[in-house]
Amino acid sequence: MSHAAYPLPATAAPAEGPAGGRSAAAAVGLSKVYGQGETRVTALDGVSVEFGRGEFTAIMGPSGSGKSTLMHCMAGLDSISSGSARIGGTDLSGLADAALTKIRREKLGFIFQAFNLLPTLTALENILLPLQLAGRTPDQEWLDAVVASVGLADRLGHRPSQLSGGQQQRVACARALASRPEIIFADEPTGNLDSRSSGEVLSFLAASVRELGQTVVMVTHDPVAASYAGRVVFLADGRIVDELQRPTADSVLARMKRFGADQAV
Ligand code: ADP
């Protein structure tokens, strides 16, 4: 399946260009155990995975397979039991909370299923908030390009309640991109959207990778959403069990069936 192009302004291209070959993030032997004794759960069991710079990777797997835990550990939102997680050149294991917060603010962008916009702020204020929290001055040219690309130029003064779900998620995409993060983590970004809005958001994410050299890692249970990625990594029982390059919705569905499609949501 091919998807409509979602053109981004050429002026927005980063100086270093896309797909520099370096890895943006990696896990090595990453394990995560919750609880103790009878309530002990091994959510991740020795996961090793690399997310290349300028690549769009989808993480799929049945419910409870460890997708969210992997994303949270890699984004410094949850502690690691053993092994390591790295963002760029920085190993997250052993970093104190303040250092993790700094890395999240300076190097990461987040997109959530529930949009997570602040209701009292306008779209533009929401987009700028992470930069302000990090004490950074926006790069106006980049910001203009991101806002134009995501089709929000005439909605910047609106509050989230005045925007559709698709528009709110596009604000969240612009917010994640505003700081030109090392990597964007998207957790079921289309879970609350209709298929048309989903297509717009996914096309935008794919274009940000293809044309701006961004790195995106997206958890999804939707084979159509995964088909926008360049690569799909499959998790089951806390382990990586398979991977697919240049996925189509059909090829993803076929793999999921092999692991039990009925559990895949
Ligand atoms: P997925 O995102 O694939 O649905 P999760 O990463 O949420 O899977 O969960 C993986 C496993 O870890 C599940 O068995 C889940 O119940 C368990 N788990 C996740 N978070 C916690 C937690 N905070 N406390 C205890 N167990 C958890």
Short mmCIF file of C-alpha atoms in Angstrom, two decimals, residues 112-229:
data_model
loop_
_atom_site.label_atom_id
_atom_site.label_comp_id
_atom_site.label_asym_id
_atom_site.label_seq_id
_atom_site.Cartn_x
_atom_site.Cartn_y
_atom_site.Cartn_z
CA PHE A 112 0.11 10.43 23.13
CA GLN A 113 -3.18 8.79 22.24
CA ALA A 114 -5.09 11.34 24.35
CA PHE A 115 -3.28 14.34 22.75
CA ASN A 116 -2.38 15.71 26.23
CA LEU A 117 -2.76 19.36 25.28
CA LEU A 118 -3.26 21.91 28.03
CA PRO A 119 -6.87 23.12 27.71
CA THR A 120 -6.25 26.69 28.85
CA LEU A 121 -3.50 27.34 26.31
CA THR A 122 -3.92 28.15 22.63
CA ALA A 123 -2.58 25.82 19.95
CA LEU A 124 0.53 27.97 19.53
CA GLU A 125 1.12 28.18 23.29
CA ASN A 126 0.84 24.38 23.50
CA ILE A 127 3.31 23.99 20.64
CA LEU A 128 5.81 26.32 22.32
CA LEU A 129 5.43 24.98 25.86
CA PRO A 130 8.16 22.28 25.78
CA LEU A 131 10.64 24.80 24.37
CA GLN A 132 9.73 27.27 27.09
CA LEU A 133 10.09 24.62 29.79
CA ALA A 134 13.54 23.84 28.40
CA GLY A 135 14.40 27.57 28.41
CA ARG A 136 15.03 27.53 24.68
CA THR A 137 14.30 30.20 22.08
CA PRO A 138 12.26 28.83 19.18
CA ASP A 139 13.90 28.66 15.77
CA GLN A 140 11.27 30.76 14.00
CA GLU A 141 11.99 29.45 10.51
CA TRP A 142 11.70 25.84 11.67
CA LEU A 143 8.57 26.60 13.68
CA ASP A 144 6.90 28.34 10.74
CA ALA A 145 7.71 25.37 8.53
CA VAL A 146 6.35 22.86 11.05
CA VAL A 147 3.14 24.84 11.62
CA ALA A 148 2.59 25.29 7.88
CA SER A 149 3.29 21.62 7.18
CA VAL A 150 0.85 20.41 9.74
CA GLY A 151 -1.81 22.75 8.31
CA LEU A 152 -2.47 24.76 11.46
CA ALA A 153 -1.49 28.29 10.48
CA ASP A 154 -5.08 29.60 10.77
CA ARG A 155 -5.82 27.73 14.03
CA LEU A 156 -2.95 28.89 16.21
CA GLY A 157 -5.12 31.08 18.45
CA HIS A 158 -7.67 28.31 19.06
CA ARG A 159 -7.87 26.36 22.30
CA PRO A 160 -7.97 22.56 22.16
CA SER A 161 -11.74 22.51 22.82
CA GLN A 162 -12.23 24.54 19.63
CA LEU A 163 -10.35 21.99 17.52
CA SER A 164 -11.34 18.55 16.18
CA GLY A 165 -9.51 15.46 17.45
CA GLY A 166 -7.45 15.32 14.27
CA GLN A 167 -6.51 18.99 14.61
CA GLN A 168 -5.60 18.50 18.27
CA GLN A 169 -3.31 15.62 17.37
CA ARG A 170 -1.71 17.73 14.66
CA VAL A 171 -1.03 20.38 17.32
CA ALA A 172 0.55 17.62 19.41
CA CYS A 173 2.69 16.59 16.39
CA ALA A 174 3.83 20.18 15.91
CA ARG A 175 4.59 20.39 19.64
CA ALA A 176 6.71 17.22 19.43
CA LEU A 177 8.58 18.52 16.37
CA ALA A 178 9.07 22.11 17.56
CA SER A 179 12.30 21.40 19.40
CA ARG A 180 13.76 19.23 16.58
CA PRO A 181 14.13 16.36 19.02
CA GLU A 182 16.60 13.53 18.67
CA ILE A 183 13.66 11.14 18.60
CA ILE A 184 9.86 11.31 18.79
CA PHE A 185 8.01 8.63 20.78
CA ALA A 186 4.38 8.26 19.71
CA ASP A 187 2.16 6.03 21.86
CA GLU A 188 -0.92 4.91 19.86
CA PRO A 189 -1.10 8.38 18.25
CA THR A 190 -4.12 7.50 16.13
CA GLY A 191 -5.98 5.49 18.78
CA ASN A 192 -8.58 8.26 19.25
CA LEU A 193 -8.89 9.35 15.61
CA ASP A 194 -11.14 8.44 12.68
CA SER A 195 -9.45 6.92 9.66
CA ARG A 196 -9.17 10.18 7.73
CA SER A 197 -7.58 12.10 10.61
CA SER A 198 -5.37 9.08 11.31
CA GLY A 199 -4.15 9.18 7.73
CA GLU A 200 -3.31 12.87 8.01
CA VAL A 201 -1.38 12.45 11.24
CA LEU A 202 0.50 9.37 9.99
CA SER A 203 1.31 11.01 6.66
CA PHE A 204 2.69 13.97 8.55
CA LEU A 205 4.83 11.75 10.79
CA ALA A 206 6.12 9.83 7.76
CA ALA A 207 6.92 13.10 5.96
CA SER A 208 8.75 14.44 9.02
CA VAL A 209 10.99 11.37 8.80
CA ARG A 210 11.40 11.36 5.02
CA GLU A 211 11.83 15.08 4.48
CA LEU A 212 13.10 16.47 7.76
CA GLY A 213 15.23 13.54 8.87
CA GLN A 214 13.29 13.10 12.11
CA THR A 215 13.35 9.80 13.97
CA VAL A 216 9.99 8.41 15.05
CA VAL A 217 9.17 5.35 17.17
CA MET A 218 5.46 4.59 17.33
CA VAL A 219 3.56 2.02 19.38
CA THR A 220 0.43 0.90 17.56
CA HIS A 221 -1.89 -2.08 17.31
CA ASP A 222 -3.19 -0.98 13.90
CA PRO A 223 -1.61 -2.66 10.83
CA VAL A 224 -2.60 0.30 8.63
CA ALA A 225 -0.85 2.73 11.00
CA ALA A 226 2.22 0.44 11.10
CA SER A 227 2.35 0.41 7.30
CA TYR A 228 3.35 4.10 7.32
CA ALA A 229 6.57 3.10 9.13
#
